[in-house]
Each structure stands twice: as C-alpha cells, then as structure tokens.
Amino acid sequence: MELSDLDERISGDVVAPGDEAWGAARQAWNLAADQRPVAVVYPESADDVVATVRFATEHRLRIAFNAGGHNAGPIDWSGDTLLLKTERMTGIEIDPAAGTARIEAGVLAGDLAAAAGAHGLAFLSGTSPNVGVVGYALGGGLSWLAREHGLACNTILAADVVTADGEPRRIDRDHEPDLFWAIRGGGGNVAAITALELRLFPITSVFAGALFWPIERAAEILEAWRTWHPSLPTTVESLGRLLQLPDVPVLPDAVRGRSFVLVEAACLGPSAEAEALLQPLRDLGPEMDTFRSMPPSQLGEVNMDPEMPVPYAGDGLLLADVPAGAVDALVDAFVGSSLLHVEVRHLGGALSVPGDEHGVLDAIPDPYVLFTFGMTPDAAVHAAVVRDVGRVLAAIGPWASGRRYLNFAEVGVDARTIFPAASYERLLRVKATYDPMDRFHANHPVGRTHPTASV
Ligand SMILES: Cc1cc2nc3c(=O)[nH]c(=O)nc-3n(C[C@H](O)[C@H](O)[C@H](O)COP(=O)(O)OP(=O)(O)OC[C@H]3O[C@@H](n4cnc5c(N)ncnc54)[C@H](O)[C@@H]3O)c2cc1C
C-alpha cells in the first residue's frame, strides 16, 4: 500500500507515521485517547472522502472518524485503520426561510449555534460547544432544549454520505430510507457522512445558568433538585452536578481549588416565569448565581465545559430512577474521589416520545442519565480516575436502567445495551446491506463485540 497514491488523489492531506505532524495528527480532543491508525487523512471535500473510501476498499483498510474527537477513546485500533479527521470541512449554510442548516462533516456545535443564532434560529446543541455536530447528532444529541424538542438526531432532515462501495449518495426519508433511519442515532456504523441538513428552531432567548453551593451541602442540594424538577414543564431542562476543581492558574480565583454542588437549567419562555420556577432553589442561598437571559448560541457557556483538548476518562449510564438513596450513594462515592465532575440530567418530555418519523434512536424512555469524568494528566492519575469512575457507576448501579446512551459511553460497550432489540436487529440488517465488509469502524460498533465491551 502506497499512502502517497491516496495523497495524490485528494486535495486534502495524508499524514503517516514518521511524518513530523504525526504526533499531533493522531491526537483526539480527549488527549488520553491513544489513536493508532495506519494514517490520518484530512479530507477537504466530499470528493476527498469518496477517494479515501475507494482507497480503503482497494487496500482492505477500515475507516474511523474524528469530527470533534470527543468520543475517540472507545475506537478499537486492532485492525489496519485510516483515521478521517474532517476538521477542514467546515462549511455552514443557513436557510432562514426554511429554518434549516446544512453543515459539512467537520463543523463544531458552537459554530453552528452561532451561525443559526445570527438568523434568530437555534440548533439543539448540548453542553459543549466544541463537540462535532456529526458525532453528537449521529449519537443522539441531548441538548439544553431536549425535553421540549427531543433528540438532535431526529432533527436530521437529509445527509450526504459515501457508502462502503465508494458511491456518494444523498439520503433522506424518500431516498435510501433504511440508511437514513440508521444514521439518526446509530453512530458512524453505516456510512461516511460528508454533510448533514438539520432542522433549526425559531428561538431567540433562553433563561439559563448555574447555581453554586459549597460541596458540603451536596446531599441537601441534590435532594432539593430531585424534589424540585419532577413538576417542571418540558420547557425546562435541568441537571444536578458535583464539581471538584483543581488548584490550577487557568481557573478564576473564586472557584480555583474548590468543590461545589450545582443545579444548572435552561428554561424556554418568558424569563419572569423561569425566575418564578427557580425561586425555591434560589431560596437555598447559592454562593454564585449565573442565571440570565441569553441567546441559545450562548448555552455552551452554562456548563463551563473545557474549551481546549484535555486528557480525561469517564463514562455514563441511563438511570431508571433517582430516589433519595441514590443521591446519598452518589455523594458518598464522588466526594473526595479523583473525579472532576458528575452530573445527573433530567430527561423525559419529548425525549421519551417515540415518533414514526424518527431514526433508530427513536426515544429515550429512561428518566435520567448520569455522566462522570476526571482529568488524567499521567498514568497514575489515569488509573485512579478509571477506578473512581467504576466506583461511582457501581454506587449508582442499583438505579441503573441497564441501558446506555451512546454519546455518554466513553468505553467500549455492548451496543445491544444502546438500542431496543428490534431496532438493533434492523440496524444490523442495514449494516449488512450497506457495509457488508465492516469498512466503517465506529467507536461503538454494531454486529461486532467491542474487545473491551462491558455492560
Ligand atoms: C465535555 C463534554 C460534554 C458533552 N456534552 C454532551 C451533551 O450535552 N449532550 C450529548 O448528547 N453529548 C454530549 N457529549 C458527548 C458527545 O456528544 C459525544 O462524545 C460525541 O460523540 C461527540 O462528537 P464528536 O464529533 O466530538 O466526537 P468524535 O469522537 O469525533 O466522533 C464520534 C463518532 O461519531 C462518528 N462520526 C464522526 N464523524 C463522522 C463522519 N463524518 N461519518 C461517519 N461517522 C462519523 C464516528 O463513529 C465517531 O467515532 C459531551 C462530551 C464531552 C466530552
């Protein structure tokens, strides 16, 4: 195999082991992910992706993807694999009249949110502005507006893809409907995405922010959140969170080296109504209160997710319930651990409503999802973080639903825990039809057991 052949066929670049750029090229956003492809390809167009897929077929190579690179940790590098980094494919077109966006495969969520916001429109973005729209939306997409508007994957209206036979196709409900169904929640298992068209929402203002209390009040505040949110309308999305911040100079003085319990929320509708809903929590005397009216394009600031690539390890679980005992178990397992963050997000509302028009991730019936992680600057800390992630998941285990949310699975999992059995079987049939040689190597593969899979 001559990688220079591929380099000549594309307008983008190919970086191979031994090249000066190799170290940076194989890095993901999660700096702890040890990506070991045979080469990294930077396509600049759909034609480049077509050429790469054909080259991979000729040389029996697998293909893996980094869009934003936030879920690269679980990719299995045991076979010869080309890594497609789509970061140069950053085109965004907004159609204000139709209320839609067309994005190329490397666009980040914050950039789409800003472009949509310039037209008074909102993309269903999650807490982090620097996840890739494609990775986030193909894996489900839990946004700050999710209880009202459902999963981001089900706002995909059409996609430009390259299938394993090297053919570019435009897919939607009327063209290759099975393939179109499979990309909406099924991750990167069935085709290479070169562009997505997404529905946007005419929203110009959201009342959102975070309340901070010292972590010593963790059990009391999480209990208050737990009893506060069930009666809220679907226009409110909220989460309870514990945060143990390191003593590092990049953090502001007010929070550096300190630990907090937080409640974060985003509320659609008039801010006076949101303020009234929030009052019972404000009555508990938070030390800091960042709630304000903001355009949806600023929702990426609420959770203060890291802005730059970081080394970390984490994982998540869907929960069937969060009773008082679960709060106590979570606080006991997390406080004083090596972990930075644990959150429990309230789901329900539109997320739990199936729809005939939806994709493979039709709905999430579980009422909560948990996600936890810690920074892993070196091997010793990494081992401690992995141990403590396991302890948190074990502590909350009695309330786990047994299902996983693909985007929050940061380790290899059995994909049958992500989808209902009938959906999983249909996804396997789509995979067998469009990618029978398993060319596309998703971080969470279907039809093949991940080498490190655990439930
Ligand atoms: C700090 C942080 C905050 C987060 N907040 C949220 C949140 O609020 N809501 C939520 O739902 N998730 C959230 N996530 C999870 C996030 O959505 C997933 O990690 C998602 O996979 C990120 O997408 P990415 O493009 O950055 O990842 P990548 O690792 O680049 O991609 C993930 C997978 O998507 C597929 N893929 C990517 N590009 C293509 C392509 N062109 N063609 C085919 N397949 C492709 C591949 O299978 C790839 O392995 C968060 C993660 C982090 C680290």
Short mmCIF file of C-alpha atoms and ligand atoms in Angstrom, two decimals:
data_model
loop_
_atom_site.label_atom_id
_atom_site.label_comp_id
_atom_site.label_asym_id
_atom_site.label_seq_id
_atom_site.Cartn_x
_atom_site.Cartn_y
_atom_site.Cartn_z
CA MET A 1 0.00 0.00 0.00
CA GLU A 2 1.42 3.38 -1.04
CA LEU A 3 -0.14 6.16 1.01
CA SER A 4 1.31 8.64 -1.48
CA ASP A 5 -1.25 7.27 -4.01
CA LEU A 6 -4.04 8.49 -1.74
CA ASP A 7 -2.28 11.81 -1.15
CA GLU A 8 -2.22 12.35 -4.92
CA ARG A 9 -5.91 11.53 -5.30
CA ILE A 10 -7.19 14.10 -2.76
CA SER A 11 -6.93 17.84 -2.32
CA GLY A 12 -6.51 17.36 1.43
CA ASP A 13 -3.54 15.74 3.15
CA VAL A 14 -2.41 12.34 4.36
CA VAL A 15 -0.17 12.15 7.42
CA ALA A 16 1.70 8.90 8.07
CA PRO A 17 3.79 7.54 10.96
CA GLY A 18 7.24 9.14 10.81
CA ASP A 19 5.91 12.43 9.41
CA GLU A 20 6.67 15.47 11.53
CA ALA A 21 2.94 16.09 12.05
CA TRP A 22 2.20 12.50 13.11
CA GLY A 23 2.04 13.11 16.87
CA ALA A 24 -0.49 15.92 16.55
CA ALA A 25 -2.39 14.20 13.73
CA ARG A 26 -3.22 11.12 15.79
CA GLN A 27 -4.41 13.14 18.79
CA ALA A 28 -8.10 13.44 19.55
CA TRP A 29 -9.84 16.08 21.64
CA ASN A 30 -9.50 13.64 24.52
CA LEU A 31 -5.72 13.70 24.78
CA ALA A 32 -5.79 10.41 26.69
CA ALA A 33 -7.15 8.58 23.63
CA ASP A 34 -4.28 6.57 22.13
CA GLN A 35 -5.30 6.61 18.44
CA ARG A 36 -3.26 4.16 16.36
CA PRO A 37 -4.34 4.40 12.71
CA VAL A 38 -2.11 3.45 9.77
CA ALA A 39 -2.52 7.03 8.52
CA VAL A 40 -4.53 10.17 9.21
CA VAL A 41 -6.46 11.68 6.30
CA TYR A 42 -7.62 15.31 6.27
CA PRO A 43 -10.31 15.45 3.57
CA GLU A 44 -11.32 18.88 2.30
CA SER A 45 -14.38 17.87 0.28
CA ALA A 46 -16.89 15.10 -0.31
CA ASP A 47 -14.76 14.07 -3.32
CA ASP A 48 -11.81 13.55 -0.97
CA VAL A 49 -13.99 11.29 1.19
CA VAL A 50 -15.08 9.31 -1.89
CA ALA A 51 -11.43 8.85 -2.91
CA THR A 52 -10.49 7.78 0.63
CA VAL A 53 -13.30 5.21 0.89
CA ARG A 54 -12.31 3.75 -2.52
CA PHE A 55 -8.66 3.62 -1.45
CA ALA A 56 -9.65 1.89 1.79
CA THR A 57 -11.64 -0.70 -0.14
CA GLU A 58 -8.77 -1.36 -2.56
CA HIS A 59 -6.40 -1.92 0.36
CA ARG A 60 -8.88 -3.59 2.76
CA LEU A 61 -8.49 -0.86 5.34
CA ARG A 62 -11.04 0.15 7.93
CA ILE A 63 -12.12 3.76 8.34
CA ALA A 64 -12.63 5.58 11.65
CA PHE A 65 -13.62 9.20 12.16
CA ASN A 66 -12.83 12.21 14.29
CA ALA A 67 -15.28 15.09 13.83
CA GLY A 68 -14.91 16.96 17.14
CA GLY A 69 -12.94 13.99 18.54
CA HIS A 70 -14.81 13.88 21.87
CA ASN A 71 -15.64 10.18 21.80
CA ALA A 72 -12.45 8.77 20.31
CA GLY A 73 -11.49 6.80 23.42
CA PRO A 74 -13.51 3.67 22.62
CA ILE A 75 -12.33 3.24 18.99
CA ASP A 76 -10.77 -0.23 18.53
CA TRP A 77 -7.48 0.11 16.61
CA SER A 78 -6.74 -3.62 16.38
CA GLY A 79 -7.14 -3.69 12.57
CA ASP A 80 -5.45 -1.56 9.89
CA THR A 81 -7.48 1.64 10.00
CA LEU A 82 -7.41 5.02 8.27
CA LEU A 83 -8.47 7.88 10.53
CA LEU A 84 -10.53 10.52 8.73
CA LYS A 85 -10.30 13.86 10.53
CA THR A 86 -12.97 16.07 9.00
CA GLU A 87 -11.85 19.28 10.73
CA ARG A 88 -11.20 21.07 7.41
CA MET A 89 -14.78 20.50 6.22
CA THR A 90 -16.32 23.48 7.99
CA GLY A 91 -18.93 24.86 5.59
CA ILE A 92 -22.21 26.09 7.14
CA GLU A 93 -25.22 27.32 5.17
CA ILE A 94 -28.32 28.57 6.93
CA ASP A 95 -31.64 28.79 5.10
CA PRO A 96 -33.55 31.26 7.30
CA ALA A 97 -36.81 30.92 5.36
CA ALA A 98 -36.85 27.13 5.65
CA GLY A 99 -35.38 27.17 9.18
CA THR A 100 -32.68 24.67 8.25
CA ALA A 101 -28.91 24.36 8.27
CA ARG A 102 -26.56 22.46 6.01
CA ILE A 103 -23.21 21.68 7.60
CA GLU A 104 -20.12 19.88 6.40
CA ALA A 105 -18.75 16.97 8.40
CA GLY A 106 -16.22 18.89 10.49
CA VAL A 107 -18.43 21.69 11.84
CA LEU A 108 -18.41 22.16 15.63
CA ALA A 109 -21.62 22.65 17.61
CA GLY A 110 -20.73 26.15 18.82
CA ASP A 111 -20.07 27.36 15.27
CA LEU A 112 -23.41 26.04 14.05
CA ALA A 113 -25.19 27.55 17.08
CA ALA A 114 -23.61 30.94 16.33
CA ALA A 115 -24.44 30.81 12.60
CA ALA A 116 -28.04 29.79 13.33
CA GLY A 117 -28.32 32.44 16.06
CA ALA A 118 -27.43 35.17 13.58
CA HIS A 119 -30.81 34.38 11.93
CA GLY A 120 -32.81 34.09 15.17
CA LEU A 121 -32.65 30.30 14.98
CA ALA A 122 -31.38 27.65 17.40
CA PHE A 123 -29.60 24.34 16.86
CA LEU A 124 -30.26 21.69 19.53
CA SER A 125 -26.74 21.84 20.96
CA GLY A 126 -25.56 20.16 24.14
CA THR A 127 -23.37 21.45 26.94
CA SER A 128 -20.11 21.54 24.97
CA PRO A 129 -19.69 23.96 22.04
CA ASN A 130 -16.68 22.09 20.67
CA VAL A 131 -18.18 18.65 20.04
CA GLY A 132 -18.57 17.84 16.35
CA VAL A 133 -22.13 18.29 15.09
CA VAL A 134 -21.86 14.98 13.20
CA GLY A 135 -20.56 12.88 16.10
CA TYR A 136 -23.01 14.49 18.54
CA ALA A 137 -26.07 14.22 16.27
CA LEU A 138 -25.34 10.70 14.98
CA GLY A 139 -25.07 9.51 18.59
CA GLY A 140 -28.39 11.02 19.73
CA GLY A 141 -27.75 14.57 20.85
CA LEU A 142 -29.09 15.59 24.28
CA SER A 143 -29.39 19.38 24.23
CA TRP A 144 -30.43 22.03 26.69
CA LEU A 145 -33.78 22.11 24.85
CA ALA A 146 -34.22 18.34 24.69
CA ARG A 147 -37.28 17.91 26.91
CA GLU A 148 -39.22 20.25 24.63
CA HIS A 149 -37.73 19.39 21.21
CA GLY A 150 -36.39 15.82 21.52
CA LEU A 151 -33.11 14.33 20.31
CA ALA A 152 -30.88 16.20 17.85
CA CYS A 153 -30.57 13.03 15.73
CA ASN A 154 -34.25 13.31 14.91
CA THR A 155 -33.80 16.85 13.56
CA ILE A 156 -31.60 15.50 10.72
CA LEU A 157 -33.56 16.10 7.52
CA ALA A 158 -31.08 14.72 4.99
CA ALA A 159 -27.45 13.70 4.68
CA ASP A 160 -24.79 13.46 2.02
CA VAL A 161 -22.93 10.22 2.61
CA VAL A 162 -20.39 7.96 0.97
CA THR A 163 -21.26 4.30 1.29
CA ALA A 164 -18.72 1.49 1.56
CA ASP A 165 -18.93 0.86 -2.22
CA GLY A 166 -17.40 4.33 -2.67
CA GLU A 167 -20.61 5.88 -4.02
CA PRO A 168 -21.74 9.34 -2.87
CA ARG A 169 -25.45 9.39 -2.04
CA ARG A 170 -27.93 11.92 -0.77
CA ILE A 171 -30.23 10.21 1.70
CA ASP A 172 -33.49 11.31 3.31
CA ARG A 173 -36.90 9.83 4.10
CA ASP A 174 -37.53 9.11 0.40
CA HIS A 175 -34.04 8.11 -0.71
CA GLU A 176 -32.32 5.12 0.95
CA PRO A 177 -34.77 5.39 3.88
CA ASP A 178 -33.22 2.49 5.81
CA LEU A 179 -29.79 4.08 5.67
CA PHE A 180 -31.28 7.43 6.63
CA TRP A 181 -33.02 5.75 9.59
CA ALA A 182 -29.75 4.11 10.70
CA ILE A 183 -27.63 7.26 10.86
CA ARG A 184 -30.11 9.02 13.16
CA GLY A 185 -28.84 7.65 16.47
CA GLY A 186 -26.84 4.70 15.16
CA GLY A 187 -23.48 6.49 15.23
CA GLY A 188 -20.88 6.14 12.48
CA ASN A 189 -21.56 2.48 11.71
CA VAL A 190 -23.07 2.53 8.24
CA ALA A 191 -21.63 5.31 6.06
CA ALA A 192 -19.23 8.24 5.90
CA ILE A 193 -21.13 11.48 6.39
CA THR A 194 -19.93 14.40 4.30
CA ALA A 195 -22.80 16.81 5.12
CA LEU A 196 -25.97 16.97 7.20
CA GLU A 197 -29.11 19.05 6.85
CA LEU A 198 -30.75 19.84 10.15
CA ARG A 199 -33.94 21.46 11.34
CA LEU A 200 -33.45 24.61 13.42
CA PHE A 201 -35.87 26.21 15.88
CA PRO A 202 -37.09 29.83 15.99
CA ILE A 203 -35.81 30.61 19.49
CA THR A 204 -34.01 33.84 20.32
CA SER A 205 -33.83 33.80 24.11
CA VAL A 206 -33.39 31.24 26.87
CA PHE A 207 -33.13 31.83 30.62
CA ALA A 208 -30.25 29.66 31.72
CA GLY A 209 -27.37 29.35 34.15
CA ALA A 210 -25.99 27.61 37.20
CA LEU A 211 -26.39 27.93 40.97
CA PHE A 212 -23.32 27.03 43.08
CA TRP A 213 -23.20 25.93 46.70
CA PRO A 214 -20.20 24.52 48.65
CA ILE A 215 -19.95 20.76 48.19
CA GLU A 216 -20.53 20.25 51.92
CA ARG A 217 -24.21 20.84 51.07
CA ALA A 218 -24.17 18.21 48.28
CA ALA A 219 -26.76 15.82 49.74
CA GLU A 220 -29.13 18.64 50.77
CA ILE A 221 -28.97 20.46 47.40
CA LEU A 222 -29.21 17.37 45.21
CA GLU A 223 -32.18 16.28 47.30
CA ALA A 224 -33.76 19.70 46.75
CA TRP A 225 -33.14 19.42 42.97
CA ARG A 226 -34.59 15.91 42.98
CA THR A 227 -37.84 17.03 44.54
CA TRP A 228 -37.94 20.32 42.55
CA HIS A 229 -37.71 19.14 38.94
CA PRO A 230 -40.44 16.49 38.52
CA SER A 231 -43.22 19.09 38.40
CA LEU A 232 -41.44 21.31 35.88
CA PRO A 233 -42.82 21.81 32.35
CA THR A 234 -40.96 20.29 29.41
CA THR A 235 -39.68 23.78 28.61
CA VAL A 236 -37.17 23.32 31.45
CA GLU A 237 -34.10 21.08 31.22
CA SER A 238 -32.03 20.74 34.39
CA LEU A 239 -29.23 18.78 35.94
CA GLY A 240 -27.73 18.27 39.37
CA ARG A 241 -23.95 18.30 39.43
CA LEU A 242 -20.92 17.86 41.69
CA LEU A 243 -17.66 19.55 40.73
CA GLN A 244 -14.22 19.20 42.34
CA LEU A 245 -11.96 21.79 40.71
CA PRO A 246 -8.18 21.54 40.76
CA ASP A 247 -5.96 24.35 42.03
CA VAL A 248 -4.70 25.46 38.62
CA PRO A 249 -3.99 29.02 37.43
CA VAL A 250 -6.36 28.86 34.41
CA LEU A 251 -9.36 28.86 36.77
CA PRO A 252 -10.78 32.09 38.25
CA ASP A 253 -9.88 32.81 41.90
CA ALA A 254 -13.49 32.35 43.05
CA VAL A 255 -13.57 28.67 42.10
CA ARG A 256 -9.94 27.52 41.85
CA GLY A 257 -9.23 24.50 44.06
CA ARG A 258 -12.79 24.49 45.39
CA SER A 259 -15.63 21.96 45.22
CA PHE A 260 -19.28 22.67 44.58
CA VAL A 261 -22.72 21.22 44.22
CA LEU A 262 -24.59 22.88 41.36
CA VAL A 263 -28.00 22.97 39.77
CA GLU A 264 -27.96 24.05 36.14
CA ALA A 265 -31.00 24.67 33.98
CA ALA A 266 -32.21 26.17 30.73
CA CYS A 267 -35.77 27.45 30.52
CA LEU A 268 -37.72 28.39 27.40
CA GLY A 269 -40.45 31.02 27.68
CA PRO A 270 -40.66 34.37 29.48
CA SER A 271 -37.81 34.95 31.93
CA ALA A 272 -40.28 36.06 34.66
CA GLU A 273 -41.82 32.57 34.55
CA ALA A 274 -38.37 30.98 34.66
CA GLU A 275 -37.36 33.13 37.63
CA ALA A 276 -40.52 32.04 39.48
CA LEU A 277 -39.76 28.37 38.78
CA LEU A 278 -36.21 28.85 40.01
CA GLN A 279 -37.12 30.65 43.22
CA PRO A 280 -37.31 27.58 45.52
CA LEU A 281 -33.67 26.82 44.66
CA ARG A 282 -32.55 30.43 44.99
CA ASP A 283 -34.16 30.41 48.45
CA LEU A 284 -31.45 27.91 49.44
CA GLY A 285 -28.87 30.70 49.26
CA PRO A 286 -26.45 29.78 46.47
CA GLU A 287 -22.97 31.27 46.73
CA MET A 288 -22.96 32.08 42.98
CA ASP A 289 -25.82 32.51 40.53
CA THR A 290 -25.08 32.78 36.80
CA PHE A 291 -28.70 32.68 35.55
CA ARG A 292 -29.55 35.25 32.88
CA SER A 293 -31.43 35.61 29.62
CA MET A 294 -29.19 34.65 26.72
CA PRO A 295 -29.43 33.75 23.07
CA PRO A 296 -29.37 29.96 22.56
CA SER A 297 -25.96 30.32 20.90
CA GLN A 298 -24.52 31.08 24.38
CA LEU A 299 -25.90 27.94 26.04
CA GLY A 300 -22.47 26.38 25.55
CA GLU A 301 -21.20 28.64 28.37
CA VAL A 302 -23.61 27.36 31.05
CA ASN A 303 -21.82 24.13 31.93
CA MET A 304 -18.30 25.63 31.58
CA ASP A 305 -17.02 22.55 29.71
CA PRO A 306 -13.28 22.62 28.90
CA GLU A 307 -12.54 24.80 25.88
CA MET A 308 -9.28 23.13 24.89
CA PRO A 309 -8.42 19.44 24.35
CA VAL A 310 -7.80 17.69 27.69
CA PRO A 311 -6.82 14.19 28.83
CA TYR A 312 -9.69 12.56 30.67
CA ALA A 313 -11.51 9.33 31.40
CA GLY A 314 -15.19 9.00 32.14
CA ASP A 315 -18.38 7.10 31.47
CA GLY A 316 -22.16 7.32 31.75
CA LEU A 317 -25.30 5.32 32.44
CA LEU A 318 -29.03 5.74 31.96
CA LEU A 319 -30.95 5.60 35.22
CA ALA A 320 -34.43 4.24 35.94
CA ASP A 321 -34.87 6.47 38.98
CA VAL A 322 -33.02 8.78 41.37
CA PRO A 323 -34.59 8.32 44.80
CA ALA A 324 -33.09 9.77 48.00
CA GLY A 325 -30.90 6.69 48.47
CA ALA A 326 -29.33 7.24 45.04
CA VAL A 327 -28.35 10.81 45.93
CA ASP A 328 -26.65 9.62 49.11
CA ALA A 329 -24.83 6.82 47.28
CA LEU A 330 -23.63 9.25 44.60
CA VAL A 331 -22.37 11.83 47.07
CA ASP A 332 -20.56 9.15 49.11
CA ALA A 333 -18.83 7.72 46.02
CA PHE A 334 -17.89 11.05 44.41
CA VAL A 335 -16.85 13.47 47.16
CA GLY A 336 -13.14 13.16 47.86
CA SER A 337 -12.56 10.96 44.79
CA SER A 338 -10.11 11.78 41.96
CA LEU A 339 -13.04 12.83 39.73
CA LEU A 340 -13.75 16.33 38.45
CA HIS A 341 -17.40 16.06 37.53
CA VAL A 342 -20.56 14.05 37.91
CA GLU A 343 -23.94 15.14 36.63
CA VAL A 344 -27.41 13.67 36.63
CA ARG A 345 -29.58 15.07 33.84
CA HIS A 346 -33.33 15.07 33.90
CA LEU A 347 -34.72 13.53 30.68
CA GLY A 348 -38.37 12.77 29.87
CA GLY A 349 -40.69 15.10 27.98
CA ALA A 350 -40.22 14.93 24.20
CA LEU A 351 -37.20 12.65 24.67
CA SER A 352 -39.45 9.83 25.82
CA VAL A 353 -41.98 10.12 22.98
CA PRO A 354 -41.40 7.77 20.01
CA GLY A 355 -42.27 9.03 16.53
CA ASP A 356 -42.90 7.28 13.21
CA GLU A 357 -40.58 9.78 11.57
CA HIS A 358 -37.70 9.16 13.99
CA GLY A 359 -34.47 7.27 13.40
CA VAL A 360 -33.00 4.27 15.20
CA LEU A 361 -32.70 6.24 18.45
CA ASP A 362 -36.42 6.79 18.46
CA ALA A 363 -36.74 7.89 22.08
CA ILE A 364 -35.06 7.51 25.46
CA PRO A 365 -37.57 6.07 27.94
CA ASP A 366 -35.23 6.41 30.93
CA PRO A 367 -35.89 9.48 33.10
CA TYR A 368 -32.23 10.29 33.91
CA VAL A 369 -28.73 9.99 32.52
CA LEU A 370 -25.51 10.19 34.55
CA PHE A 371 -22.10 11.21 33.22
CA THR A 372 -18.88 11.41 35.20
CA PHE A 373 -15.23 12.05 34.37
CA GLY A 374 -11.88 13.11 35.75
CA MET A 375 -8.74 14.65 34.24
CA THR A 376 -5.88 12.20 33.62
CA PRO A 377 -2.61 14.10 33.24
CA ASP A 378 -0.48 10.99 33.83
CA ALA A 379 -0.74 7.22 34.07
CA ALA A 380 -1.06 7.10 37.86
CA VAL A 381 -3.91 9.62 37.92
CA HIS A 382 -5.49 7.84 34.95
CA ALA A 383 -5.61 4.60 36.92
CA ALA A 384 -7.18 6.37 39.91
CA VAL A 385 -9.78 8.10 37.72
CA VAL A 386 -10.75 4.85 35.97
CA ARG A 387 -11.10 3.19 39.40
CA ASP A 388 -13.24 6.06 40.74
CA VAL A 389 -15.46 6.18 37.62
CA GLY A 390 -16.08 2.50 38.29
CA ARG A 391 -16.90 3.24 41.93
CA VAL A 392 -19.41 5.95 41.02
CA LEU A 393 -21.11 3.71 38.44
CA ALA A 394 -21.20 0.84 40.93
CA ALA A 395 -22.66 3.08 43.65
CA ILE A 396 -25.46 4.25 41.34
CA GLY A 397 -25.79 0.74 39.86
CA PRO A 398 -28.92 -0.25 41.81
CA TRP A 399 -30.78 2.55 39.97
CA ALA A 400 -29.30 1.94 36.50
CA SER A 401 -31.85 1.04 33.84
CA GLY A 402 -29.46 -1.37 32.13
CA ARG A 403 -29.40 0.82 29.01
CA ARG A 404 -26.61 3.05 27.73
CA TYR A 405 -26.73 6.41 25.97
CA LEU A 406 -24.25 6.15 23.07
CA ASN A 407 -22.81 9.66 23.40
CA PHE A 408 -22.03 9.22 27.11
CA ALA A 409 -20.44 5.76 26.68
CA GLU A 410 -16.74 6.58 26.90
CA VAL A 411 -15.58 2.96 27.00
CA GLY A 412 -16.35 0.01 24.77
CA VAL A 413 -19.89 -1.16 25.47
CA ASP A 414 -22.11 -3.88 24.09
CA ALA A 415 -24.17 -1.94 21.52
CA ARG A 416 -27.19 -4.11 22.33
CA THR A 417 -27.48 -2.07 25.54
CA ILE A 418 -27.92 1.11 23.48
CA PHE A 419 -30.89 0.12 21.31
CA PRO A 420 -34.10 -1.85 21.83
CA ALA A 421 -33.74 -5.40 20.43
CA ALA A 422 -35.85 -4.84 17.30
CA SER A 423 -34.01 -1.61 16.43
CA TYR A 424 -30.66 -3.30 16.95
CA GLU A 425 -31.63 -6.15 14.61
CA ARG A 426 -32.77 -3.67 11.94
CA LEU A 427 -29.52 -1.72 12.36
CA LEU A 428 -27.58 -4.95 11.78
CA ARG A 429 -29.55 -5.55 8.55
CA VAL A 430 -28.77 -2.01 7.33
CA LYS A 431 -25.09 -2.54 8.18
CA ALA A 432 -25.08 -5.85 6.29
CA THR A 433 -26.67 -4.19 3.24
CA TYR A 434 -24.54 -1.05 3.02
CA ASP A 435 -21.29 -2.05 4.72
CA PRO A 436 -21.01 -5.86 4.49
CA MET A 437 -17.19 -5.79 4.83
CA ASP A 438 -17.33 -3.66 8.02
CA ARG A 439 -15.37 -0.82 6.41
CA PHE A 440 -16.74 1.85 8.78
CA HIS A 441 -15.33 1.36 12.19
CA ALA A 442 -17.49 3.24 14.65
CA ASN A 443 -16.42 3.97 18.21
CA HIS A 444 -19.43 1.93 19.32
CA PRO A 445 -19.65 -0.85 16.73
CA VAL A 446 -22.74 -2.89 15.94
CA GLY A 447 -22.54 -6.52 14.90
CA ARG A 448 -19.13 -6.99 16.42
CA THR A 449 -18.28 -7.22 20.08
CA HIS A 450 -16.02 -4.43 21.19
CA PRO A 451 -12.84 -6.01 22.58
CA THR A 452 -13.26 -4.26 25.91
CA ALA A 453 -17.07 -4.28 25.98
CA SER A 454 -18.77 -4.19 29.32
CA VAL A 455 -22.43 -3.51 30.01
C1 LIG B 1 -17.25 17.85 27.73
C2 LIG B 1 -18.31 17.04 27.01
C3 LIG B 1 -19.63 17.46 27.01
C4 LIG B 1 -20.61 16.73 26.34
N1 LIG B 1 -21.92 17.14 26.36
C5 LIG B 1 -22.86 16.43 25.69
C6 LIG B 1 -24.23 16.83 25.69
O1 LIG B 1 -24.61 17.84 26.28
N2 LIG B 1 -25.13 16.08 25.02
C7 LIG B 1 -24.75 14.95 24.32
O2 LIG B 1 -25.60 14.31 23.70
N3 LIG B 1 -23.46 14.54 24.31
C8 LIG B 1 -22.53 15.25 24.97
N4 LIG B 1 -21.23 14.83 24.98
C9 LIG B 1 -20.90 13.60 24.27
C10 LIG B 1 -20.63 13.89 22.80
O3 LIG B 1 -21.83 14.22 22.15
C11 LIG B 1 -20.03 12.65 22.15
O4 LIG B 1 -18.75 12.47 22.69
C12 LIG B 1 -19.97 12.80 20.63
O5 LIG B 1 -19.56 11.57 20.05
C13 LIG B 1 -19.02 13.90 20.26
O6 LIG B 1 -18.96 14.09 18.89
P1 LIG B 1 -17.55 14.42 18.24
O7 LIG B 1 -17.78 14.64 16.81
O8 LIG B 1 -16.90 15.49 19.03
O9 LIG B 1 -16.80 13.04 18.52
P2 LIG B 1 -15.91 12.14 17.58
O10 LIG B 1 -15.11 11.30 18.52
O11 LIG B 1 -15.20 12.94 16.57
O12 LIG B 1 -16.98 11.24 16.80
C14 LIG B 1 -17.74 10.25 17.48
C15 LIG B 1 -18.16 9.20 16.47
O13 LIG B 1 -19.06 9.78 15.52
C16 LIG B 1 -18.92 9.11 14.28
N5 LIG B 1 -18.55 10.07 13.23
C17 LIG B 1 -17.95 11.27 13.37
N6 LIG B 1 -17.79 11.85 12.17
C18 LIG B 1 -18.30 11.02 11.25
C19 LIG B 1 -18.45 11.05 9.83
N7 LIG B 1 -18.04 12.08 9.09
N8 LIG B 1 -19.03 9.99 9.22
C20 LIG B 1 -19.46 8.94 9.93
N9 LIG B 1 -19.35 8.85 11.27
C21 LIG B 1 -18.78 9.88 11.93
C22 LIG B 1 -17.83 8.06 14.44
O14 LIG B 1 -18.39 6.81 14.76
C23 LIG B 1 -17.04 8.61 15.62
O15 LIG B 1 -16.29 7.60 16.27
C24 LIG B 1 -20.25 15.54 25.66
C25 LIG B 1 -18.92 15.10 25.67
C26 LIG B 1 -17.94 15.83 26.34
C27 LIG B 1 -16.54 15.32 26.34
#
